[in-house]
PDB file of C-alpha atoms in Angstrom:
ATOM      1  CA  MET A  29     120.556 365.482 121.004  1.00 37.00           C
ATOM      2  CA  THR A  30     118.950 366.829 117.812  1.00 44.00           C
ATOM      3  CA  ALA A  31     121.457 367.845 115.147  1.00 48.00           C
ATOM      4  CA  GLU A  32     121.527 371.512 114.217  1.00 54.00           C
ATOM      5  CA  PRO A  33     119.816 372.240 110.882  1.00 63.00           C
ATOM      6  CA  ARG A  34     122.268 372.700 108.062  1.00 75.00           C
ATOM      7  CA  PRO A  35     121.751 373.596 104.412  1.00 88.00           C
ATOM      8  CA  PHE A  36     122.737 371.131 101.713  1.00 94.00           C
ATOM      9  CA  ARG A  37     125.124 373.063  99.486  1.00 96.00           C
ATOM     10  CA  VAL A  38     125.537 372.228  95.818  1.00 97.00           C
ATOM     11  CA  ALA A  39     128.127 374.189  93.843  1.00 97.00           C
ATOM     12  CA  VAL A  40     127.476 374.317  90.104  1.00 98.00           C
ATOM     13  CA  ALA A  41     130.818 374.908  88.411  1.00 96.00           C
ATOM     14  CA  SER A  42     132.636 374.512  85.127  1.00 92.00           C
ATOM     15  CA  GLY A  43     136.235 374.605  83.989  1.00 84.00           C
ATOM     16  CA  LYS A  44     135.414 377.156  81.309  1.00 83.00           C
ATOM     17  CA  GLY A  45     132.778 379.681  80.380  1.00 82.00           C
ATOM     18  CA  GLY A  46     129.964 379.043  77.934  1.00 83.00           C
ATOM     19  CA  THR A  47     129.236 375.465  78.938  1.00 86.00           C
ATOM     20  CA  GLY A  48     125.661 376.067  80.129  1.00 88.00           C
ATOM     21  CA  LYS A  49     126.399 376.421  83.840  1.00 93.00           C
ATOM     22  CA  THR A  50     123.826 379.157  84.397  1.00 93.00           C
ATOM     23  CA  THR A  51     121.215 377.150  82.471  1.00 93.00           C
ATOM     24  CA  VAL A  52     121.771 374.191  84.790  1.00 96.00           C
ATOM     25  CA  ALA A  53     121.955 376.200  88.037  1.00 97.00           C
ATOM     26  CA  VAL A  54     118.768 378.202  87.401  1.00 97.00           C
ATOM     27  CA  SER A  55     116.774 375.210  86.130  1.00 97.00           C
ATOM     28  CA  LEU A  56     117.911 373.086  89.074  1.00 97.00           C
ATOM     29  CA  ALA A  57     116.777 375.776  91.505  1.00 97.00           C
ATOM     30  CA  LEU A  58     113.379 376.218  89.856  1.00 97.00           C
ATOM     31  CA  ALA A  59     112.716 372.468  89.691  1.00 96.00           C
ATOM     32  CA  ALA A  60     113.953 371.690  93.218  1.00 95.00           C
ATOM     33  CA  ARG A  61     111.552 374.174  94.823  1.00 93.00           C
ATOM     34  CA  ASP A  62     108.973 371.369  94.597  1.00 90.00           C
ATOM     35  CA  LEU A  63     111.106 369.401  97.073  1.00 92.00           C
ATOM     36  CA  GLY A  64     111.556 372.102  99.715  1.00 92.00           C
ATOM     37  CA  PRO A  65     113.070 375.546 100.324  1.00 94.00           C
ATOM     38  CA  VAL A  66     115.703 376.576  97.780  1.00 96.00           C
ATOM     39  CA  THR A  67     118.231 379.392  97.785  1.00 97.00           C
ATOM     40  CA  LEU A  68     120.098 380.287  94.601  1.00 98.00           C
ATOM     41  CA  VAL A  69     123.326 382.222  95.114  1.00 98.00           C
ATOM     42  CA  ASP A  70     125.014 383.812  92.095  1.00 98.00           C
ATOM     43  CA  CYS A  71     128.695 383.770  93.029  1.00 97.00           C
ATOM     44  CA  ASP A  72     129.872 384.900  89.597  1.00 96.00           C
ATOM     45  CA  VAL A  73     130.249 388.379  91.055  1.00 97.00           C
ATOM     46  CA  GLU A  74     132.211 389.773  88.117  1.00 95.00           C
ATOM     47  CA  GLU A  75     129.369 389.002  85.713  1.00 93.00           C
ATOM     48  CA  PRO A  76     126.240 387.809  87.548  1.00 95.00           C
ATOM     49  CA  ASN A  77     123.432 386.848  85.188  1.00 93.00           C
ATOM     50  CA  ASP A  78     121.104 384.493  87.069  1.00 95.00           C
ATOM     51  CA  HIS A  79     118.838 387.499  87.612  1.00 96.00           C
ATOM     52  CA  VAL A  80     118.240 387.692  83.854  1.00 95.00           C
ATOM     53  CA  PHE A  81     116.301 384.411  84.030  1.00 95.00           C
ATOM     54  CA  LEU A  82     114.593 385.027  87.368  1.00 95.00           C
ATOM     55  CA  SER A  83     113.699 388.756  87.417  1.00 94.00           C
ATOM     56  CA  PRO A  84     113.943 388.788  91.226  1.00 96.00           C
ATOM     57  CA  LYS A  85     112.411 391.392  93.470  1.00 95.00           C
ATOM     58  CA  ILE A  86     115.451 392.765  95.285  1.00 95.00           C
ATOM     59  CA  GLU A  87     114.578 393.344  98.932  1.00 96.00           C
ATOM     60  CA  GLY A  88     117.903 394.483 100.327  1.00 96.00           C
ATOM     61  CA  SER A  89     121.508 395.312  99.603  1.00 96.00           C
ATOM     62  CA  GLU A  90     124.657 395.969 101.578  1.00 96.00           C
ATOM     63  CA  PRO A  91     128.153 397.066 100.576  1.00 97.00           C
ATOM     64  CA  VAL A  92     131.203 394.834 100.749  1.00 97.00           C
ATOM     65  CA  SER A  93     134.433 396.511 101.777  1.00 96.00           C
ATOM     66  CA  LEU A  94     138.064 395.525 102.064  1.00 95.00           C
ATOM     67  CA  LEU A  95     140.153 396.860 104.942  1.00 95.00           C
ATOM     68  CA  VAL A  96     143.107 398.743 103.503  1.00 96.00           C
ATOM     69  CA  PRO A  97     145.949 400.681 105.143  1.00 96.00           C
ATOM     70  CA  GLN A  98     145.884 404.383 105.899  1.00 96.00           C
ATOM     71  CA  VAL A  99     149.263 405.855 106.792  1.00 96.00           C
ATOM     72  CA  ASP A 100     149.602 408.697 109.285  1.00 95.00           C
ATOM     73  CA  GLU A 101     152.636 410.433 107.835  1.00 89.00           C
ATOM     74  CA  GLY A 102     152.903 412.510 110.997  1.00 93.00           C
ATOM     75  CA  LEU A 103     153.898 409.300 112.821  1.00 96.00           C
ATOM     76  CA  CYS A 104     155.592 407.450 109.948  1.00 96.00           C
ATOM     77  CA  THR A 105     159.392 407.218 110.055  1.00 96.00           C
ATOM     78  CA  TYR A 106     159.590 405.920 106.459  1.00 96.00           C
ATOM     79  CA  CYS A 107     161.474 402.847 107.615  1.00 95.00           C
ATOM     80  CA  GLY A 108     159.959 400.746 104.827  1.00 95.00           C
ATOM     81  CA  ALA A 109     158.922 397.838 107.102  1.00 96.00           C
ATOM     82  CA  CYS A 110     155.392 397.881 105.681  1.00 97.00           C
ATOM     83  CA  ALA A 111     156.574 397.747 102.072  1.00 96.00           C
ATOM     84  CA  LYS A 112     159.006 394.913 102.828  1.00 96.00           C
ATOM     85  CA  ALA A 113     156.270 392.899 104.541  1.00 96.00           C
ATOM     86  CA  CYS A 114     153.658 393.345 101.800  1.00 96.00           C
ATOM     87  CA  ARG A 115     153.679 390.232  99.593  1.00 94.00           C
ATOM     88  CA  PHE A 116     151.566 391.898  96.943  1.00 94.00           C
ATOM     89  CA  GLY A 117     153.552 395.075  96.280  1.00 95.00           C
ATOM     90  CA  ALA A 118     150.705 397.325  97.400  1.00 96.00           C
ATOM     91  CA  LEU A 119     153.003 399.617  99.393  1.00 96.00           C
ATOM     92  CA  ALA A 120     156.210 401.383  98.459  1.00 96.00           C
ATOM     93  CA  VAL A 121     158.308 403.849 100.452  1.00 95.00           C
ATOM     94  CA  ILE A 122     160.290 406.307  98.373  1.00 95.00           C
ATOM     95  CA  GLY A 123     162.211 408.868 100.360  1.00 93.00           C
ATOM     96  CA  LYS A 124     159.737 410.667 102.561  1.00 93.00           C
ATOM     97  CA  LYS A 125     156.699 409.382 100.700  1.00 94.00           C
ATOM     98  CA  VAL A 126     154.534 406.255 101.135  1.00 95.00           C
ATOM     99  CA  LEU A 127     152.818 405.093  97.964  1.00 95.00           C
ATOM    100  CA  PHE A 128     149.758 402.860  98.206  1.00 95.00           C
ATOM    101  CA  HIS A 129     148.272 400.911  95.283  1.00 94.00           C
ATOM    102  CA  PRO A 130     144.747 399.892  96.410  1.00 92.00           C
ATOM    103  CA  GLU A 131     144.148 397.551  93.457  1.00 90.00           C
ATOM    104  CA  LEU A 132     147.012 395.344  94.684  1.00 93.00           C
ATOM    105  CA  CYS A 133     145.980 395.256  98.347  1.00 94.00           C
ATOM    106  CA  HIS A 134     144.522 391.980  99.649  1.00 93.00           C
ATOM    107  CA  GLY A 135     143.439 393.438 102.995  1.00 93.00           C
ATOM    108  CA  CYS A 136     145.596 391.053 105.023  1.00 93.00           C
ATOM    109  CA  GLY A 137     146.540 393.642 107.678  1.00 94.00           C
ATOM    110  CA  LEU A 138     150.204 392.601 107.801  1.00 96.00           C
ATOM    111  CA  CYS A 139     151.488 396.113 107.101  1.00 96.00           C
ATOM    112  CA  ALA A 140     149.687 397.504 110.159  1.00 96.00           C
ATOM    113  CA  SER A 141     150.954 394.716 112.395  1.00 96.00           C
ATOM    114  CA  VAL A 142     154.631 395.199 111.450  1.00 97.00           C
ATOM    115  CA  CYS A 143     154.710 398.992 111.647  1.00 97.00           C
ATOM    116  CA  PRO A 144     157.058 399.772 114.575  1.00 96.00           C
ATOM    117  CA  VAL A 145     155.419 403.135 115.347  1.00 96.00           C
ATOM    118  CA  SER A 146     151.753 402.194 114.768  1.00 96.00           C
ATOM    119  CA  ALA A 147     151.452 404.696 111.947  1.00 96.00           C
ATOM    120  CA  ILE A 148     149.101 402.470 109.951  1.00 97.00           C
ATOM    121  CA  THR A 149     145.401 402.037 110.618  1.00 96.00           C
ATOM    122  CA  GLU A 150     142.903 400.148 108.470  1.00 96.00           C
ATOM    123  CA  ILE A 151     139.919 401.752 106.808  1.00 96.00           C
ATOM    124  CA  PRO A 152     137.162 400.138 104.699  1.00 96.00           C
ATOM    125  CA  ARG A 153     137.314 400.541 100.923  1.00 95.00           C
ATOM    126  CA  PRO A 154     134.089 399.529  99.131  1.00 96.00           C
ATOM    127  CA  ILE A 155     134.683 396.951  96.382  1.00 96.00           C
ATOM    128  CA  GLY A 156     131.158 395.703  95.659  1.00 97.00           C
ATOM    129  CA  ARG A 157     127.850 394.730  97.180  1.00 97.00           C
ATOM    130  CA  ILE A 158     125.579 391.805  97.894  1.00 98.00           C
ATOM    131  CA  GLU A 159     121.857 391.813  97.142  1.00 97.00           C
ATOM    132  CA  TRP A 160     118.985 389.561  98.157  1.00 97.00           C
ATOM    133  CA  GLY A 161     115.339 389.028  97.394  1.00 97.00           C
ATOM    134  CA  ARG A 162     112.873 386.489  96.081  1.00 96.00           C
ATOM    135  CA  ALA A 163     112.167 385.151  92.627  1.00 93.00           C
ATOM    136  CA  LYS A 164     109.579 382.595  91.473  1.00 93.00           C
ATOM    137  CA  GLY A 165     109.297 380.906  94.853  1.00 93.00           C
ATOM    138  CA  ILE A 166     113.008 380.750  95.711  1.00 96.00           C
ATOM    139  CA  GLN A 167     115.324 382.867  97.810  1.00 96.00           C
ATOM    140  CA  PHE A 168     117.822 384.729  95.639  1.00 97.00           C
ATOM    141  CA  TRP A 169     121.238 386.187  96.440  1.00 97.00           C
ATOM    142  CA  GLN A 170     123.861 387.717  94.209  1.00 97.00           C
ATOM    143  CA  GLY A 171     127.152 389.525  94.556  1.00 97.00           C
ATOM    144  CA  VAL A 172     128.225 392.412  92.352  1.00 97.00           C
ATOM    145  CA  LEU A 173     131.874 393.441  92.114  1.00 97.00           C
ATOM    146  CA  ASN A 174     132.498 397.097  91.327  1.00 96.00           C
ATOM    147  CA  PRO A 175     133.880 397.678  87.805  1.00 93.00           C
ATOM    148  CA  GLY A 176     137.662 397.538  87.686  1.00 90.00           C
ATOM    149  CA  GLU A 177     138.055 395.777  91.028  1.00 91.00           C
ATOM    150  CA  PRO A 178     140.321 392.699  90.881  1.00 90.00           C
ATOM    151  CA  MET A 179     139.332 391.041  94.183  1.00 91.00           C
ATOM    152  CA  ALA A 180     136.207 388.907  93.804  1.00 95.00           C
ATOM    153  CA  THR A 181     136.721 386.589  96.774  1.00 95.00           C
ATOM    154  CA  PRO A 182     135.687 389.040  99.545  1.00 96.00           C
ATOM    155  CA  VAL A 183     132.309 389.522  97.843  1.00 97.00           C
ATOM    156  CA  ILE A 184     131.846 385.749  97.564  1.00 97.00           C
ATOM    157  CA  GLN A 185     132.810 385.352 101.219  1.00 97.00           C
ATOM    158  CA  ALA A 186     130.205 387.964 102.175  1.00 96.00           C
ATOM    159  CA  LEU A 187     127.559 386.045 100.216  1.00 96.00           C
ATOM    160  CA  LYS A 188     128.439 382.727 101.837  1.00 94.00           C
ATOM    161  CA  GLY A 189     128.342 384.326 105.251  1.00 93.00           C
ATOM    162  CA  ARG A 190     124.635 385.048 104.813  1.00 91.00           C
ATOM    163  CA  LEU A 191     123.393 381.620 103.739  1.00 89.00           C
ATOM    164  CA  PRO A 192     120.229 380.146 105.341  1.00 89.00           C
ATOM    165  CA  ASP A 193     120.383 377.471 108.027  1.00 87.00           C
ATOM    166  CA  ASP A 194     118.500 374.801 106.094  1.00 87.00           C
ATOM    167  CA  GLY A 195     117.110 373.795 102.732  1.00 93.00           C
ATOM    168  CA  LEU A 196     118.927 373.405  99.433  1.00 95.00           C
ATOM    169  CA  VAL A 197     121.508 376.051  98.597  1.00 97.00           C
ATOM    170  CA  ILE A 198     122.726 376.199  95.002  1.00 97.00           C
ATOM    171  CA  LEU A 199     125.962 378.124  94.525  1.00 98.00           C
ATOM    172  CA  ASP A 200     126.404 379.217  90.906  1.00 97.00           C
ATOM    173  CA  ALA A 201     130.188 379.478  90.679  1.00 97.00           C
ATOM    174  CA  PRO A 202     132.229 381.652  88.328  1.00 95.00           C
ATOM    175  CA  PRO A 203     133.745 379.856  85.332  1.00 93.00           C
ATOM    176  CA  GLY A 204     137.298 378.513  85.449  1.00 92.00           C
ATOM    177  CA  THR A 205     139.364 377.195  88.329  1.00 93.00           C
ATOM    178  CA  ALA A 206     140.864 380.353  89.856  1.00 94.00           C
ATOM    179  CA  CYS A 207     140.508 381.721  93.397  1.00 94.00           C
ATOM    180  CA  PRO A 208     136.834 382.844  93.093  1.00 96.00           C
ATOM    181  CA  VAL A 209     135.846 379.320  92.049  1.00 96.00           C
ATOM    182  CA  ILE A 210     137.783 377.741  94.896  1.00 97.00           C
ATOM    183  CA  GLU A 211     136.173 380.153  97.364  1.00 97.00           C
ATOM    184  CA  THR A 212     132.727 379.197  96.037  1.00 97.00           C
ATOM    185  CA  LEU A 213     133.447 375.474  96.276  1.00 97.00           C
ATOM    186  CA  LYS A 214     134.772 375.564  99.835  1.00 96.00           C
ATOM    187  CA  GLY A 215     132.293 373.973 102.224  1.00 94.00           C
ATOM    188  CA  ALA A 216     130.080 372.572  99.464  1.00 96.00           C
ATOM    189  CA  ASP A 217     128.560 369.134  99.967  1.00 96.00           C
ATOM    190  CA  TYR A 218     128.637 368.350  96.260  1.00 97.00           C
ATOM    191  CA  ALA A 219     130.006 369.835  93.045  1.00 97.00           C
ATOM    192  CA  LEU A 220     127.967 369.575  89.867  1.00 98.00           C
ATOM    193  CA  LEU A 221     130.394 370.201  87.013  1.00 97.00           C
ATOM    194  CA  VAL A 222     128.926 371.316  83.704  1.00 97.00           C
ATOM    195  CA  ALA A 223     130.983 370.314  80.680  1.00 95.00           C
ATOM    196  CA  GLU A 224     130.654 370.268  76.933  1.00 93.00           C
ATOM    197  CA  PRO A 225     131.900 367.263  74.896  1.00 93.00           C
ATOM    198  CA  THR A 226     134.682 369.047  73.037  1.00 91.00           C
ATOM    199  CA  PRO A 227     138.494 368.926  73.328  1.00 91.00           C
ATOM    200  CA  PHE A 228     138.498 372.286  75.139  1.00 91.00           C
ATOM    201  CA  GLY A 229     135.663 371.087  77.355  1.00 91.00           C
ATOM    202  CA  LEU A 230     137.574 367.947  78.295  1.00 94.00           C
ATOM    203  CA  HIS A 231     140.762 369.873  79.050  1.00 94.00           C
ATOM    204  CA  ASP A 232     139.020 372.295  81.393  1.00 94.00           C
ATOM    205  CA  LEU A 233     136.844 369.596  82.930  1.00 95.00           C
ATOM    206  CA  LYS A 234     140.008 367.797  84.031  1.00 96.00           C
ATOM    207  CA  LEU A 235     141.156 370.990  85.758  1.00 95.00           C
ATOM    208  CA  ALA A 236     137.806 371.351  87.531  1.00 96.00           C
ATOM    209  CA  VAL A 237     137.865 367.712  88.649  1.00 97.00           C
ATOM    210  CA  GLY A 238     141.350 368.302  90.044  1.00 96.00           C
ATOM    211  CA  VAL A 239     140.083 371.221  92.125  1.00 96.00           C
ATOM    212  CA  THR A 240     137.183 369.227  93.593  1.00 97.00           C
ATOM    213  CA  ARG A 241     139.521 366.390  94.513  1.00 96.00           C
ATOM    214  CA  GLU A 242     141.989 368.760  96.122  1.00 96.00           C
ATOM    215  CA  LEU A 243     139.131 370.162  98.222  1.00 96.00           C
ATOM    216  CA  GLY A 244     137.721 366.698  98.964  1.00 96.00           C
ATOM    217  CA  ILE A 245     134.302 367.435  97.429  1.00 96.00           C
ATOM    218  CA  PRO A 246     132.369 364.642  95.644  1.00 96.00           C
ATOM    219  CA  ALA A 247     131.477 365.563  92.073  1.00 97.00           C
ATOM    220  CA  GLY A 248     129.218 364.560  89.214  1.00 97.00           C
ATOM    221  CA  VAL A 249     128.837 365.967  85.734  1.00 97.00           C
ATOM    222  CA  ALA A 250     126.074 367.420  83.600  1.00 97.00           C
ATOM    223  CA  ILE A 251     127.002 367.269  79.921  1.00 95.00           C
ATOM    224  CA  SER A 252     125.679 370.233  77.991  1.00 92.00           C
ATOM    225  CA  LYS A 253     125.457 370.406  74.187  1.00 89.00           C
ATOM    226  CA  HIS A 254     125.394 366.629  74.169  1.00 89.00           C
ATOM    227  CA  GLY A 255     125.745 365.212  70.676  1.00 84.00           C
ATOM    228  CA  ILE A 256     128.494 367.482  69.390  1.00 86.00           C
ATOM    229  CA  GLY A 257     132.173 366.618  69.511  1.00 77.00           C
ATOM    230  CA  THR A 258     133.274 363.146  70.533  1.00 82.00           C
ATOM    231  CA  ASP A 259     132.732 360.679  73.368  1.00 90.00           C
ATOM    232  CA  GLU A 260     136.098 361.496  74.983  1.00 93.00           C
ATOM    233  CA  VAL A 261     134.467 363.313  77.893  1.00 94.00           C
ATOM    234  CA  GLU A 262     132.268 360.333  78.714  1.00 94.00           C
ATOM    235  CA  ARG A 263     135.185 357.908  78.409  1.00 96.00           C
ATOM    236  CA  TYR A 264     137.279 360.085  80.716  1.00 96.00           C
ATOM    237  CA  LEU A 265     134.501 360.247  83.316  1.00 96.00           C
ATOM    238  CA  ALA A 266     133.936 356.477  83.163  1.00 96.00           C
ATOM    239  CA  GLY A 267     137.640 355.894  83.714  1.00 96.00           C
ATOM    240  CA  GLU A 268     137.677 358.259  86.701  1.00 96.00           C
ATOM    241  CA  GLY A 269     134.512 356.823  88.264  1.00 95.00           C
ATOM    242  CA  ILE A 270     132.683 360.145  88.005  1.00 96.00           C
ATOM    243  CA  PRO A 271     128.944 359.834  87.292  1.00 96.00           C
ATOM    244  CA  VAL A 272     127.178 361.604  84.445  1.00 96.00           C
ATOM    245  CA  LEU A 273     123.995 362.907  86.089  1.00 97.00           C
ATOM    246  CA  LEU A 274     122.379 364.731  83.183  1.00 96.00           C
ATOM    247  CA  ARG A 275     122.755 365.108  79.431  1.00 96.00           C
ATOM    248  CA  ILE A 276     121.335 368.186  77.718  1.00 94.00           C
ATOM    249  CA  PRO A 277     121.345 367.791  73.939  1.00 93.00           C
ATOM    250  CA  MET A 278     122.583 370.408  71.517  1.00 90.00           C
ATOM    251  CA  ASP A 279     119.332 371.957  70.293  1.00 90.00           C
ATOM    252  CA  ARG A 280     118.677 375.286  68.629  1.00 91.00           C
ATOM    253  CA  LYS A 281     115.437 375.788  70.526  1.00 92.00           C
ATOM    254  CA  PHE A 282     117.306 375.603  73.841  1.00 90.00           C
ATOM    255  CA  ALA A 283     119.674 378.332  72.659  1.00 89.00           C
ATOM    256  CA  GLU A 284     116.737 380.473  71.537  1.00 92.00           C
ATOM    257  CA  ALA A 285     115.098 380.202  74.962  1.00 91.00           C
ATOM    258  CA  TYR A 286     118.385 381.136  76.639  1.00 89.00           C
ATOM    259  CA  ALA A 287     118.782 384.168  74.369  1.00 90.00           C
ATOM    260  CA  GLN A 288     115.302 385.314  75.398  1.00 91.00           C
ATOM    261  CA  GLY A 289     116.121 384.973  79.108  1.00 90.00           C
ATOM    262  CA  THR A 290     113.865 381.962  79.671  1.00 92.00           C
ATOM    263  CA  SER A 291     115.020 379.033  81.780  1.00 92.00           C
ATOM    264  CA  LEU A 292     115.080 375.524  80.379  1.00 93.00           C
ATOM    265  CA  VAL A 293     112.410 374.170  82.739  1.00 94.00           C
ATOM    266  CA  GLU A 294     110.070 377.078  82.040  1.00 94.00           C
ATOM    267  CA  ALA A 295     110.471 376.965  78.266  1.00 94.00           C
ATOM    268  CA  PHE A 296     110.207 373.173  78.169  1.00 95.00           C
ATOM    269  CA  PRO A 297     108.158 371.874  81.134  1.00 94.00           C
ATOM    270  CA  GLU A 298     108.968 368.261  80.260  1.00 95.00           C
ATOM    271  CA  TRP A 299     112.494 368.947  81.550  1.00 95.00           C
ATOM    272  CA  LYS A 300     111.271 369.793  85.033  1.00 95.00           C
ATOM    273  CA  SER A 301     111.061 366.143  86.088  1.00 96.00           C
ATOM    274  CA  ARG A 302     114.613 365.559  84.863  1.00 96.00           C
ATOM    275  CA  PHE A 303     115.938 368.365  87.031  1.00 96.00           C
ATOM    276  CA  ILE A 304     113.957 367.105  90.026  1.00 96.00           C
ATOM    277  CA  GLU A 305     115.587 363.711  89.466  1.00 96.00           C
ATOM    278  CA  LEU A 306     118.938 365.510  89.205  1.00 96.00           C
ATOM    279  CA  ALA A 307     118.419 367.129  92.613  1.00 95.00           C
ATOM    280  CA  GLN A 308     117.504 363.787  94.157  1.00 94.00           C
ATOM    281  CA  ARG A 309     120.438 362.041  92.497  1.00 93.00           C
ATOM    282  CA  ILE A 310     122.866 364.667  93.792  1.00 95.00           C
ATOM    283  CA  THR A 311     121.656 364.088  97.339  1.00 90.00           C
ATOM    284  CA  MET A 312     122.174 360.344  96.986  1.00 87.00           C
ATOM    285  CA  GLU A 313     125.598 360.741  95.363  1.00 86.00           C
ATOM    286  CA  ALA A 314     126.761 363.037  98.159  1.00 81.00           C
ATOM    287  CA  GLU A 315     125.985 360.331 100.709  1.00 76.00           C
ATOM    288  CA  VAL A 316     128.010 357.629  98.926  1.00 63.00           C
ATOM    289  CA  PRO A 317     131.159 356.779 100.948  1.00 60.00           C
ATOM    290  CA  ARG A 318     134.345 357.780  99.120  1.00 53.00           C
TER     291      ARG A 318
END
């Protein structure tokens, strides 16, 4: 039997913001298009900025909603079962009044299932949107969380639910190691961690490595701003058996290109071959038995 086609998913992540993660994700996508179909997915839904470097033509958009409770107070007996069951404090029953705090609701549906008189139904509450299109020969997707909304993971889940069946998929993760990052990393074939060689960079890199190991995802590192700080990051990676796949030196001209919204491989074509080699190396590293 022929195996079903499946995309190769690379999550580009970092333990902290400002490491150069977007620089790496966008340049990797633009270089890898020479090897086959590429989809770049901006999962940093609270502050997506891949589009700044790609200027995509957006072809479609759809809303992302969270199912939240709606209480029929004509049926409600104000027993408080829903409030007691809610782990997030989104519901409170005070006398003959049910208070609902939508910003605390996780859309789990438990309140509706425990209501003894079926007074609770679930209705969609828009929290963001996903958009798709094409940019410079690659397929482009991004999620956008509505301002003030605290729940990024449903938007990321909606993005991941629309991924193509084959080709290379690059997931540009949010910074840090919180729930949105974990949601982005789930199901990835490889994690490319972008780190800077500073004490803060090392501290947060260790956290990111811990997340990938907890999820069982092989990981390699791209060191950005190489040449500043110390060699502690490289010594840590050598001790942990984690490969350094790319080193991007600290260079003012790179920062100037970034500030102008130009990708590394477009501003400096000599870097294209390095990112093609990075894509090939990632594929080989992902196949190494662990």
